[in-house]
């Protein structure tokens, strides 16, 4: 696709650095549109799914099946007044929603959407993903602090404590796959699963990835940062209008990108028979998102200390064991195969 | 390339200056995160992509966040005046100028004999081989040292029974 864009620009006699800039702008617009359309669909899907789980109807009035409800909500949020409480830390408060969206946007260029459909094929793609997504905490700490409100501050602190600790098992669960493939390139990882998806060889790592990613996304049963009964709405209590919409958008953009990563690492990425690769990809990603929704609307919130105990005393030792077992199997597998014969 | 180098350097210096000048400790910490990002950009220009990512992951994602966290949990009194400049202005000036002179002199007097190396396309593999084959003993010793440091920190932080 990149080559096509460059050829098209060359036809218009645009080359060199200007062509580079135009191509990068095209990427940016493409990613932004992709995120916004998908997030609107996911929000609608989440509301319909939660209604299904709770035996309600959910939004069904605007458009067919209520599909346009999210669009209408977005327009409403755009029109709302942006309120800044007087006692806030002005710049920190105003910049937090914008900074929140930056890592969410930066994650998309490296993700493989289909065969040959990857904007930037990065050698260290997985490491890039992990590094950029770890900076999401900055904006949350800024929002929590800048709001100058005890509920926001508590929510922000809880989020950071949770995200920093659950990042460890999340990264450790990926190491087994890196050892099997021998590469951090996401396209290489997908191609290595042509015959066997990695969920079959790394089931333990997939479970750890699923649990830790729910905690990273601050979704139930790990939604302590936004526990409504205790903290109003956590770190975004004081935000209104478009600023609130940015937090909301970033949250669902992160859900989407982590589902894509899960599919890429464990479920064979865009691989599959008969249909074109991007149909398989979209299907798998939405299946993964449905699992997240299923878990969110089924399980109740767990207590803070139990959540920390689960991470440090259970998930991290388990993920370390998984790395050890994977290393042992990689070395021992040829010998075992010889015995079997 | 040279334009990008000056751009990242300017951003780095601006953020670093802001970190020092700001009297609000939280603002200082947040500005410091910005300077860490600029350092990662400089690493990228040196074709050290692995190092740049680790810089973001470790310094921005963990160390700086823990720093802000620590400030929030332990700070007493007004946050607006939590990072005031100290009184030793002349001594500070002399030390800073002396250190700057020393570093500048040592950099200009060093002759860099080898031509700039072309880095391998996959420098993560070269790093892995160096860590896990060539310098394995030092690497393991470092791991044990860090483990002891963590245990020591827990022991100090724990309240005596």
Short mmCIF file of C-alpha atoms in Angstrom, two decimals:
data_model
loop_
_atom_site.label_atom_id
_atom_site.label_comp_id
_atom_site.label_asym_id
_atom_site.label_seq_id
_atom_site.Cartn_x
_atom_site.Cartn_y
_atom_site.Cartn_z
CA UNK A 1 0.00 0.00 0.00
CA UNK A 2 2.90 2.30 0.82
CA UNK A 3 4.42 1.61 -2.59
CA UNK A 4 1.09 2.40 -4.25
CA UNK A 5 0.91 5.75 -2.44
CA UNK A 6 4.46 6.64 -3.43
CA UNK A 7 3.79 5.70 -7.07
CA UNK A 8 0.63 7.80 -7.08
CA UNK A 9 2.53 10.79 -5.69
CA UNK A 10 5.31 10.26 -8.25
CA UNK A 11 2.66 10.56 -10.98
CA UNK A 12 1.85 14.00 -9.58
CA UNK A 13 5.60 14.84 -9.59
CA UNK A 14 5.84 14.82 -5.80
CA UNK A 15 8.96 13.03 -4.51
CA UNK A 16 11.52 13.23 -1.73
CA UNK A 17 10.75 14.48 1.74
CA UNK A 18 7.39 16.05 0.79
CA UNK A 19 6.14 12.67 -0.44
CA UNK A 20 7.28 11.10 2.86
CA UNK A 21 5.36 13.69 4.85
CA UNK A 22 2.21 13.19 2.75
CA UNK A 23 2.40 9.39 3.15
CA UNK A 24 2.82 9.74 6.92
CA UNK A 25 -0.19 12.08 7.04
CA UNK A 26 -2.20 9.49 5.07
CA UNK A 27 -1.21 6.83 7.64
CA UNK A 28 -2.30 9.14 10.43
CA UNK A 29 -5.71 9.84 8.90
CA UNK A 30 -6.20 6.16 8.10
CA UNK A 31 -5.37 5.05 11.66
CA UNK A 32 -7.53 7.77 13.21
CA UNK A 33 -10.55 6.84 11.07
CA UNK A 34 -9.95 3.15 11.70
CA UNK A 35 -9.84 3.68 15.48
CA UNK A 36 -12.88 5.98 15.62
CA UNK A 37 -15.12 3.75 13.48
CA UNK A 38 -14.15 0.62 15.38
CA UNK A 39 -14.45 2.26 18.79
CA UNK A 40 -17.95 3.50 17.98
CA UNK A 41 -18.91 -0.02 16.91
CA UNK A 42 -17.32 -1.56 20.02
CA UNK A 43 -19.14 0.88 22.32
CA UNK A 44 -22.44 -0.03 20.66
CA UNK A 45 -21.54 -3.74 20.90
CA UNK A 46 -20.65 -3.41 24.58
CA UNK A 47 -23.94 -1.72 25.40
CA UNK A 48 -25.93 -4.32 23.48
CA UNK A 49 -23.96 -7.19 25.03
CA UNK A 50 -24.32 -5.84 28.57
CA UNK A 51 -28.05 -5.47 27.93
CA UNK A 52 -28.13 -9.08 26.70
CA UNK A 53 -26.34 -10.32 29.82
CA UNK A 54 -28.68 -8.36 32.08
CA UNK A 55 -31.86 -9.24 30.15
CA UNK A 56 -32.47 -5.70 28.96
CA UNK A 57 -32.84 -4.35 25.41
CA UNK A 58 -30.04 -1.78 25.24
CA UNK A 59 -29.89 1.04 22.67
CA UNK A 60 -32.15 0.07 19.75
CA UNK A 61 -33.81 3.28 18.53
CA UNK A 62 -31.27 5.29 16.51
CA UNK A 63 -30.59 3.62 13.15
CA UNK A 64 -30.93 -0.13 12.45
CA UNK A 65 -30.48 -2.08 15.75
CA UNK A 66 -29.44 1.20 17.39
CA UNK A 67 -26.17 1.19 15.44
CA UNK A 68 -26.05 4.98 15.16
CA UNK A 69 -26.44 5.51 18.93
CA UNK A 70 -22.65 5.93 19.47
CA UNK A 71 -22.43 8.46 16.63
CA UNK A 72 -25.20 10.53 18.20
CA UNK A 73 -23.52 10.27 21.61
CA UNK A 74 -20.21 11.44 20.14
CA UNK A 75 -21.89 14.47 18.55
CA UNK A 76 -23.56 15.23 21.87
CA UNK A 77 -20.22 15.08 23.70
CA UNK A 78 -18.66 17.39 21.07
CA UNK A 79 -21.35 19.99 21.73
CA UNK A 80 -21.04 19.91 25.50
CA UNK A 81 -19.32 22.65 27.46
CA UNK A 82 -15.81 21.87 28.70
CA UNK A 83 -15.65 22.70 32.38
CA UNK A 84 -12.41 23.25 34.27
CA UNK A 85 -12.75 23.46 38.07
CA UNK A 86 -10.84 26.46 39.49
CA UNK A 87 -8.65 24.56 41.95
CA UNK A 88 -7.12 22.28 39.31
CA UNK A 89 -3.49 22.25 38.22
CA UNK A 90 -4.22 24.03 34.92
CA UNK A 91 -1.72 22.61 32.38
CA UNK A 92 -1.58 19.14 33.85
CA UNK A 93 -5.38 18.99 33.85
CA UNK A 94 -5.76 20.25 30.28
CA UNK A 95 -2.98 18.14 28.74
CA UNK A 96 -3.93 14.81 30.33
CA UNK A 97 -6.74 13.84 27.88
CA UNK A 98 -4.59 14.69 24.85
CA UNK A 99 -1.58 12.76 26.18
CA UNK A 100 -3.89 9.85 26.99
CA UNK A 101 -4.72 9.42 23.31
CA UNK A 102 -1.13 9.61 21.99
CA UNK A 103 0.08 6.12 23.03
CA UNK A 104 -3.25 4.61 21.94
CA UNK A 105 -2.68 6.10 18.47
CA UNK A 106 1.03 5.20 18.31
CA UNK A 107 0.34 1.49 18.84
CA UNK A 108 -1.54 0.92 15.57
CA UNK A 109 1.07 1.38 12.78
CA UNK A 110 2.97 -1.78 13.72
CA UNK A 111 0.00 -4.15 14.03
CA UNK A 112 -0.51 -6.58 11.12
CA UNK A 113 -4.12 -6.26 9.92
CA UNK A 114 -3.82 -8.84 7.14
CA UNK A 115 -1.40 -10.42 4.69
CA UNK A 116 0.81 -7.50 3.63
CA UNK A 117 -1.46 -5.07 5.49
CA UNK A 118 0.98 -3.64 8.00
CA UNK A 119 1.88 0.04 7.87
CA UNK A 120 5.32 -0.17 9.49
CA UNK A 121 6.96 -3.60 9.62
CA UNK A 122 9.14 -3.06 12.67
CA UNK A 123 11.92 -5.49 13.66
CA UNK A 124 11.28 -4.97 17.36
CA UNK A 125 7.49 -4.61 17.00
CA UNK A 126 6.54 -6.44 20.18
CA UNK A 127 8.99 -4.47 22.30
CA UNK A 128 7.70 -1.24 20.74
CA UNK A 129 4.13 -2.20 21.65
CA UNK A 130 5.07 -2.97 25.25
CA UNK A 131 7.14 0.20 25.64
CA UNK A 132 4.55 2.57 24.17
CA UNK A 133 1.63 1.03 26.04
CA UNK A 134 3.54 1.37 29.32
CA UNK A 135 3.43 5.17 28.92
CA UNK A 136 -0.38 5.23 29.15
CA UNK A 137 0.03 5.51 32.91
CA UNK A 138 1.50 9.03 32.58
CA UNK A 139 -1.77 10.55 31.41
CA UNK A 140 -3.75 8.77 34.12
CA UNK A 141 -1.42 9.98 36.85
CA UNK A 142 -1.66 13.51 35.33
CA UNK A 143 -5.47 13.38 35.28
CA UNK A 144 -5.65 12.03 38.81
CA UNK A 145 -3.24 14.61 40.17
CA UNK A 146 -4.35 17.60 38.12
CA UNK A 147 -8.01 17.26 39.10
CA UNK A 148 -7.14 18.17 42.71
CA UNK A 149 -9.88 15.91 44.00
CA UNK A 150 -9.45 13.08 46.49
CA UNK A 151 -11.48 10.59 44.45
CA UNK A 152 -9.53 11.35 41.28
CA UNK A 153 -6.23 11.07 43.12
CA UNK A 154 -7.16 7.75 44.71
CA UNK A 155 -8.41 6.44 41.37
CA UNK A 156 -5.24 7.56 39.60
CA UNK A 157 -3.01 5.95 42.23
CA UNK A 158 -4.93 2.70 42.09
CA UNK A 159 -4.68 2.66 38.29
CA UNK A 160 -0.94 3.19 38.32
CA UNK A 161 -0.32 0.58 41.01
CA UNK A 162 -2.46 -1.89 39.09
CA UNK A 163 -1.05 -1.17 35.64
CA UNK A 164 2.60 -1.29 36.75
CA UNK A 165 2.18 -4.59 38.58
CA UNK A 166 0.11 -6.34 35.92
CA UNK A 167 2.49 -5.23 33.18
CA UNK A 168 5.02 -7.77 34.52
CA UNK A 169 2.99 -10.98 33.94
CA UNK A 170 1.69 -9.49 30.66
CA UNK A 171 5.23 -9.11 29.32
CA UNK A 172 6.41 -12.42 30.82
CA UNK A 173 3.56 -14.26 29.09
CA UNK A 174 4.87 -13.04 25.72
CA UNK A 175 8.43 -14.26 26.35
CA UNK A 176 7.55 -17.92 25.68
CA UNK A 177 6.37 -16.96 22.19
CA UNK A 178 9.46 -14.85 21.53
CA UNK A 179 11.56 -17.89 22.49
CA UNK A 180 9.62 -20.14 20.10
CA UNK A 181 9.78 -17.75 17.15
CA UNK A 182 13.15 -16.18 17.80
CA UNK A 183 11.95 -12.78 16.62
CA UNK A 184 10.16 -9.70 17.95
CA UNK A 185 8.67 -8.92 14.55
CA UNK A 186 4.88 -9.31 14.68
CA UNK A 187 4.66 -10.46 11.03
CA UNK A 188 7.25 -13.18 11.73
CA UNK A 189 5.23 -14.26 14.77
CA UNK A 190 2.06 -14.55 12.65
CA UNK A 191 3.87 -16.47 9.88
CA UNK A 192 5.28 -18.91 12.43
CA UNK A 193 1.70 -19.93 13.29
CA UNK A 194 0.80 -21.09 9.78
CA UNK A 195 0.42 -24.72 10.90
CA UNK A 196 -0.30 -24.46 14.61
CA UNK A 197 -1.67 -21.53 16.63
CA UNK A 198 0.44 -20.68 19.66
CA UNK A 199 -2.55 -21.07 22.00
CA UNK A 200 -2.04 -24.82 21.58
CA UNK A 201 1.61 -24.75 22.66
CA UNK A 202 1.28 -21.92 25.18
CA UNK A 203 -2.15 -22.34 26.83
CA UNK A 204 -0.85 -21.19 30.22
CA UNK A 205 0.68 -18.05 28.70
CA UNK A 206 -2.63 -17.27 26.98
CA UNK A 207 -4.55 -17.48 30.26
CA UNK A 208 -1.99 -15.22 31.97
CA UNK A 209 -2.15 -12.81 29.02
CA UNK A 210 -5.95 -12.69 29.20
CA UNK A 211 -6.07 -12.01 32.96
CA UNK A 212 -3.24 -9.46 32.92
CA UNK A 213 -4.65 -7.63 29.90
CA UNK A 214 -8.05 -7.26 31.59
CA UNK A 215 -6.24 -5.63 34.50
CA UNK A 216 -4.23 -3.42 32.12
CA UNK A 217 -7.47 -2.25 30.50
CA UNK A 218 -9.08 -1.49 33.90
CA UNK A 219 -12.12 -3.58 33.05
CA UNK A 220 -14.20 -5.62 35.49
CA UNK A 221 -13.37 -7.71 37.53
CA UNK A 222 -10.30 -5.45 37.84
CA UNK A 223 -12.06 -2.08 37.46
CA UNK A 224 -10.95 -0.80 40.86
CA UNK A 225 -9.61 2.48 39.41
CA UNK A 226 -13.15 3.45 38.42
CA UNK A 227 -15.08 1.69 41.17
CA UNK A 228 -18.24 3.81 41.03
CA UNK A 229 -19.46 2.94 44.52
CA UNK A 230 -16.22 4.12 46.15
CA UNK A 231 -14.62 6.66 43.82
CA UNK A 232 -17.43 8.29 41.73
CA UNK A 233 -15.56 7.62 38.45
CA UNK A 234 -11.89 7.49 39.44
CA UNK A 235 -9.35 9.60 37.59
CA UNK A 236 -11.80 11.16 35.10
CA UNK A 237 -14.35 12.35 37.66
CA UNK A 238 -13.74 16.05 36.95
CA UNK A 239 -13.66 15.82 33.16
CA UNK A 240 -16.60 16.73 30.95
CA UNK A 241 -17.52 17.02 27.28
CA UNK A 242 -14.80 16.32 24.73
CA UNK A 243 -12.07 15.81 27.37
CA UNK A 244 -14.07 12.98 28.88
CA UNK A 245 -14.68 11.61 25.38
CA UNK A 246 -10.92 11.43 24.84
CA UNK A 247 -10.45 9.21 27.89
CA UNK A 248 -13.33 7.05 26.74
CA UNK A 249 -11.95 6.82 23.20
CA UNK A 250 -8.45 5.93 24.46
CA UNK A 251 -9.85 3.25 26.76
CA UNK A 252 -11.66 1.49 23.91
CA UNK A 253 -8.77 2.05 21.48
CA UNK A 254 -6.55 0.24 24.00
CA UNK A 255 -9.08 -2.58 24.29
CA UNK A 256 -9.02 -2.92 20.50
CA UNK A 257 -5.22 -2.86 20.20
CA UNK A 258 -4.68 -5.36 23.03
CA UNK A 259 -7.22 -7.70 21.41
CA UNK A 260 -5.29 -7.37 18.15
CA UNK A 261 -2.07 -8.21 20.00
CA UNK A 262 -3.70 -11.23 21.65
CA UNK A 263 -4.92 -12.48 18.28
CA UNK A 264 -1.51 -11.86 16.70
CA UNK A 265 0.39 -13.68 19.43
CA UNK A 266 -1.87 -16.59 20.29
CA UNK A 267 -4.65 -17.07 17.74
CA UNK A 268 -2.67 -17.18 14.50
CA UNK A 269 -3.16 -13.52 13.53
CA UNK A 270 -4.63 -13.18 10.07
CA UNK A 271 -4.04 -16.84 9.13
CA UNK A 272 -6.98 -19.01 8.11
CA UNK A 273 -8.34 -21.03 5.20
CA UNK A 274 -10.79 -20.02 2.41
CA UNK A 275 -11.52 -16.39 3.30
CA UNK A 276 -9.21 -13.40 2.68
CA UNK A 277 -6.80 -12.72 5.53
CA UNK A 278 -8.43 -9.49 6.72
CA UNK A 279 -11.82 -11.20 7.24
CA UNK A 280 -10.17 -13.81 9.46
CA UNK A 281 -8.38 -11.04 11.29
CA UNK A 282 -11.49 -8.95 11.99
CA UNK A 283 -13.44 -12.06 12.98
CA UNK A 284 -10.82 -13.22 15.46
CA UNK A 285 -10.35 -9.76 16.96
CA UNK A 286 -14.07 -9.32 17.54
CA UNK A 287 -14.28 -12.82 19.04
CA UNK A 288 -11.55 -11.79 21.47
CA UNK A 289 -13.37 -8.53 22.29
CA UNK A 290 -16.57 -10.52 22.94
CA UNK A 291 -14.65 -12.67 25.45
CA UNK A 292 -13.52 -9.49 27.24
CA UNK A 293 -17.14 -8.28 27.34
CA UNK A 294 -18.38 -11.66 28.51
CA UNK A 295 -15.91 -11.57 31.43
CA UNK A 296 -16.69 -7.95 32.25
CA UNK A 297 -20.44 -8.38 32.54
CA UNK A 298 -20.29 -11.74 34.34
CA UNK A 299 -17.78 -11.36 37.16
CA UNK A 300 -18.02 -9.00 40.16
CA UNK A 301 -15.17 -6.67 41.16
CA UNK A 302 -12.51 -8.13 43.45
CA UNK A 303 -10.90 -6.42 46.42
CA UNK A 304 -7.71 -4.34 46.05
CA UNK A 305 -5.46 -6.46 48.30
CA UNK A 306 -6.72 -9.69 46.73
CA UNK A 307 -6.01 -8.30 43.29
CA UNK A 308 -2.42 -7.47 44.25
CA UNK A 309 -2.01 -10.89 45.90
CA UNK A 310 -3.28 -12.60 42.73
CA UNK A 311 -0.65 -10.78 40.70
CA UNK A 312 2.47 -11.01 42.86
CA UNK A 313 1.91 -14.39 44.48
CA UNK A 314 0.22 -16.28 41.65
CA UNK A 315 0.51 -14.81 38.15
CA UNK A 316 4.18 -13.76 38.23
CA UNK A 317 5.51 -17.11 39.60
CA UNK A 318 3.29 -18.91 37.11
CA UNK A 319 4.58 -16.87 34.19
CA UNK A 320 8.18 -17.46 35.31
CA UNK A 321 7.45 -21.18 35.42
CA UNK A 322 6.02 -20.94 31.90
CA UNK A 323 9.24 -19.37 30.62
CA UNK A 324 11.28 -22.12 32.28
CA UNK A 325 9.04 -24.88 30.91
CA UNK A 326 9.15 -23.39 27.40
CA UNK A 327 12.95 -23.24 27.47
CA UNK A 328 13.15 -26.82 28.71
CA UNK A 329 10.76 -28.06 26.00
CA UNK A 330 12.59 -26.22 23.20
CA UNK A 331 15.80 -28.03 24.22
CA UNK A 332 14.19 -31.40 25.00
CA UNK A 333 11.71 -31.68 22.10
CA UNK A 334 14.15 -33.11 19.47
CA UNK A 335 15.27 -35.83 21.92
CA UNK A 336 11.66 -36.71 22.81
CA UNK A 337 10.83 -37.00 19.13
CA UNK A 338 13.74 -39.43 18.69
CA UNK A 339 12.45 -41.62 21.54
CA UNK A 340 8.96 -41.64 20.11
CA UNK A 341 10.18 -43.15 16.86
CA UNK B 1 19.51 13.50 10.32
CA UNK B 2 21.47 16.48 11.60
CA UNK B 3 18.25 18.55 11.80
CA UNK B 4 16.60 15.81 13.83
CA UNK B 5 19.62 15.62 16.13
CA UNK B 6 19.41 19.34 16.90
CA UNK B 7 15.62 19.09 17.28
CA UNK B 8 15.83 16.27 19.84
CA UNK B 9 18.71 18.00 21.64
CA UNK B 10 16.72 21.24 21.87
CA UNK B 11 13.67 19.38 23.22
CA UNK B 12 15.88 17.52 25.70
CA UNK B 13 17.55 20.72 26.96
CA UNK B 14 14.20 22.55 27.21
CA UNK B 15 12.62 19.75 29.25
CA UNK B 16 15.71 19.38 31.45
CA UNK B 17 15.78 23.14 32.11
CA UNK B 18 12.07 23.07 32.95
CA UNK B 19 12.69 20.20 35.37
CA UNK B 20 15.28 22.24 37.25
CA UNK B 21 13.45 25.59 37.18
CA UNK B 22 9.95 24.42 38.13
CA UNK B 23 9.17 24.82 41.83
CA UNK B 24 6.43 22.21 41.76
CA UNK B 25 7.86 18.72 42.32
CA UNK B 26 5.14 16.99 40.29
CA UNK B 27 5.69 19.34 37.34
CA UNK B 28 9.43 18.63 37.57
CA UNK B 29 8.83 14.90 37.45
CA UNK B 30 6.47 15.18 34.47
CA UNK B 31 8.92 17.39 32.57
CA UNK B 32 11.63 14.86 33.32
CA UNK B 33 9.54 12.21 31.53
CA UNK B 34 9.58 14.47 28.46
CA UNK B 35 13.38 14.63 28.58
CA UNK B 36 13.50 10.80 28.79
CA UNK B 37 11.49 10.66 25.56
CA UNK B 38 13.94 13.01 23.87
CA UNK B 39 16.83 10.78 24.97
CA UNK B 40 15.01 7.81 23.38
CA UNK B 41 14.78 9.85 20.16
CA UNK B 42 18.54 10.45 20.24
CA UNK B 43 19.11 6.69 20.67
CA UNK B 44 16.93 6.07 17.61
CA UNK B 45 19.10 8.46 15.59
CA UNK B 46 22.12 6.36 16.64
CA UNK B 47 20.33 3.28 15.21
CA UNK B 48 20.05 1.83 18.73
CA UNK B 49 16.36 0.95 18.41
CA UNK B 50 16.42 -1.68 21.16
CA UNK B 51 18.04 0.74 23.59
CA UNK B 52 15.47 3.43 22.72
CA UNK B 53 12.55 1.11 23.47
CA UNK B 54 14.12 -0.04 26.73
CA UNK B 55 14.69 3.62 27.64
CA UNK B 56 10.95 4.31 27.24
CA UNK B 57 9.88 1.07 28.93
CA UNK B 58 12.17 1.35 31.95
CA UNK B 59 12.66 5.07 32.49
CA UNK B 60 9.30 6.52 31.43
CA UNK B 61 7.10 3.50 32.08
CA UNK B 62 8.52 2.48 35.44
CA UNK B 63 11.10 4.71 37.12
CA UNK B 64 9.50 8.11 36.46
CA UNK B 65 6.02 6.83 37.32
CA UNK B 66 7.28 5.38 40.61
CA UNK B 67 8.97 8.70 41.31
CA UNK B 68 5.70 10.63 40.89
CA UNK B 69 3.98 7.98 42.96
CA UNK B 70 6.51 8.36 45.76
CA UNK B 71 6.16 12.14 45.73
CA UNK B 72 2.37 11.93 45.94
CA UNK B 73 2.42 9.48 48.82
CA UNK B 74 5.10 11.10 50.98
CA UNK B 75 4.79 14.84 50.36
CA UNK B 76 3.62 17.10 53.20
CA UNK B 77 2.88 20.82 52.95
CA UNK B 78 2.31 22.97 49.86
CA UNK B 79 3.13 21.27 46.57
CA UNK B 80 3.60 24.66 44.86
CA UNK B 81 6.83 25.24 46.82
CA UNK B 82 8.13 21.72 47.08
CA UNK B 83 11.12 22.05 44.76
CA UNK B 84 12.71 25.39 45.69
CA UNK B 85 16.24 26.30 44.54
CA UNK B 86 18.74 26.09 47.38
CA UNK B 87 20.85 28.92 48.81
CA UNK B 88 24.33 27.91 47.69
CA UNK B 89 24.32 29.90 44.46
CA UNK B 90 28.05 30.69 44.11
CA UNK B 91 29.22 27.18 45.04
CA UNK B 92 26.67 25.72 42.65
CA UNK B 93 27.78 27.98 39.81
CA UNK B 94 31.45 27.13 40.35
CA UNK B 95 30.77 23.40 40.51
CA UNK B 96 28.58 23.46 37.40
CA UNK B 97 31.05 25.50 35.36
CA UNK B 98 33.96 23.35 36.54
CA UNK B 99 32.17 20.12 35.60
CA UNK B 100 31.13 21.56 32.24
CA UNK B 101 34.69 22.64 31.50
CA UNK B 102 36.08 19.24 32.49
CA UNK B 103 33.61 17.33 30.33
CA UNK B 104 33.95 19.67 27.35
CA UNK B 105 37.75 19.43 27.53
CA UNK B 106 37.78 15.65 27.80
CA UNK B 107 35.39 15.32 24.85
CA UNK B 108 37.31 17.70 22.58
CA UNK B 109 40.69 16.19 23.53
CA UNK B 110 39.66 12.58 22.97
CA UNK B 111 40.58 11.40 19.51
CA UNK B 112 37.96 8.94 18.31
CA UNK B 113 40.20 6.62 16.30
CA UNK B 114 37.73 4.27 14.62
CA UNK B 115 35.35 5.48 11.90
CA UNK B 116 31.65 5.39 12.91
CA UNK B 117 30.47 1.80 12.90
CA UNK B 118 27.52 0.69 10.84
CA UNK B 119 25.20 -1.05 13.29
CA UNK B 120 23.87 -4.49 12.35
CA UNK B 121 20.26 -4.49 11.07
CA UNK B 122 19.09 -6.65 13.97
CA UNK B 123 21.15 -5.30 16.85
CA UNK B 124 18.93 -7.04 19.40
CA UNK B 125 20.45 -10.38 18.32
CA UNK B 126 23.97 -9.02 18.78
CA UNK B 127 23.02 -7.73 22.24
CA UNK B 128 21.47 -11.06 23.21
CA UNK B 129 24.57 -12.97 22.10
CA UNK B 130 26.84 -10.63 24.02
CA UNK B 131 24.74 -10.86 27.20
CA UNK B 132 23.99 -14.57 27.20
CA UNK B 133 27.16 -16.04 25.68
CA UNK B 134 30.14 -13.72 25.94
CA UNK B 135 29.47 -11.91 29.24
CA UNK B 136 27.16 -14.48 30.86
CA UNK B 137 28.96 -14.50 34.23
CA UNK B 138 28.86 -10.72 34.62
CA UNK B 139 25.21 -10.69 33.51
CA UNK B 140 24.21 -13.33 36.07
CA UNK B 141 26.21 -11.59 38.80
CA UNK B 142 24.34 -8.39 38.00
CA UNK B 143 21.05 -10.24 38.32
CA UNK B 144 21.98 -11.58 41.76
CA UNK B 145 23.14 -8.10 42.82
CA UNK B 146 19.77 -6.61 41.83
CA UNK B 147 17.94 -9.41 43.66
CA UNK B 148 19.90 -8.65 46.83
CA UNK B 149 19.10 -4.94 46.41
CA UNK B 150 15.37 -5.69 46.13
CA UNK B 151 15.44 -7.93 49.20
CA UNK B 152 17.37 -5.27 51.13
CA UNK B 153 14.83 -2.59 50.14
CA UNK B 154 11.95 -4.80 51.34
CA UNK B 155 13.79 -5.50 54.61
CA UNK B 156 14.37 -1.77 55.25
CA UNK B 157 10.86 -0.80 54.19
CA UNK B 158 9.16 -3.39 56.36
CA UNK B 159 8.06 -2.16 59.77
CA UNK B 160 9.83 -3.92 62.65
CA UNK B 161 7.52 -6.22 64.55
#
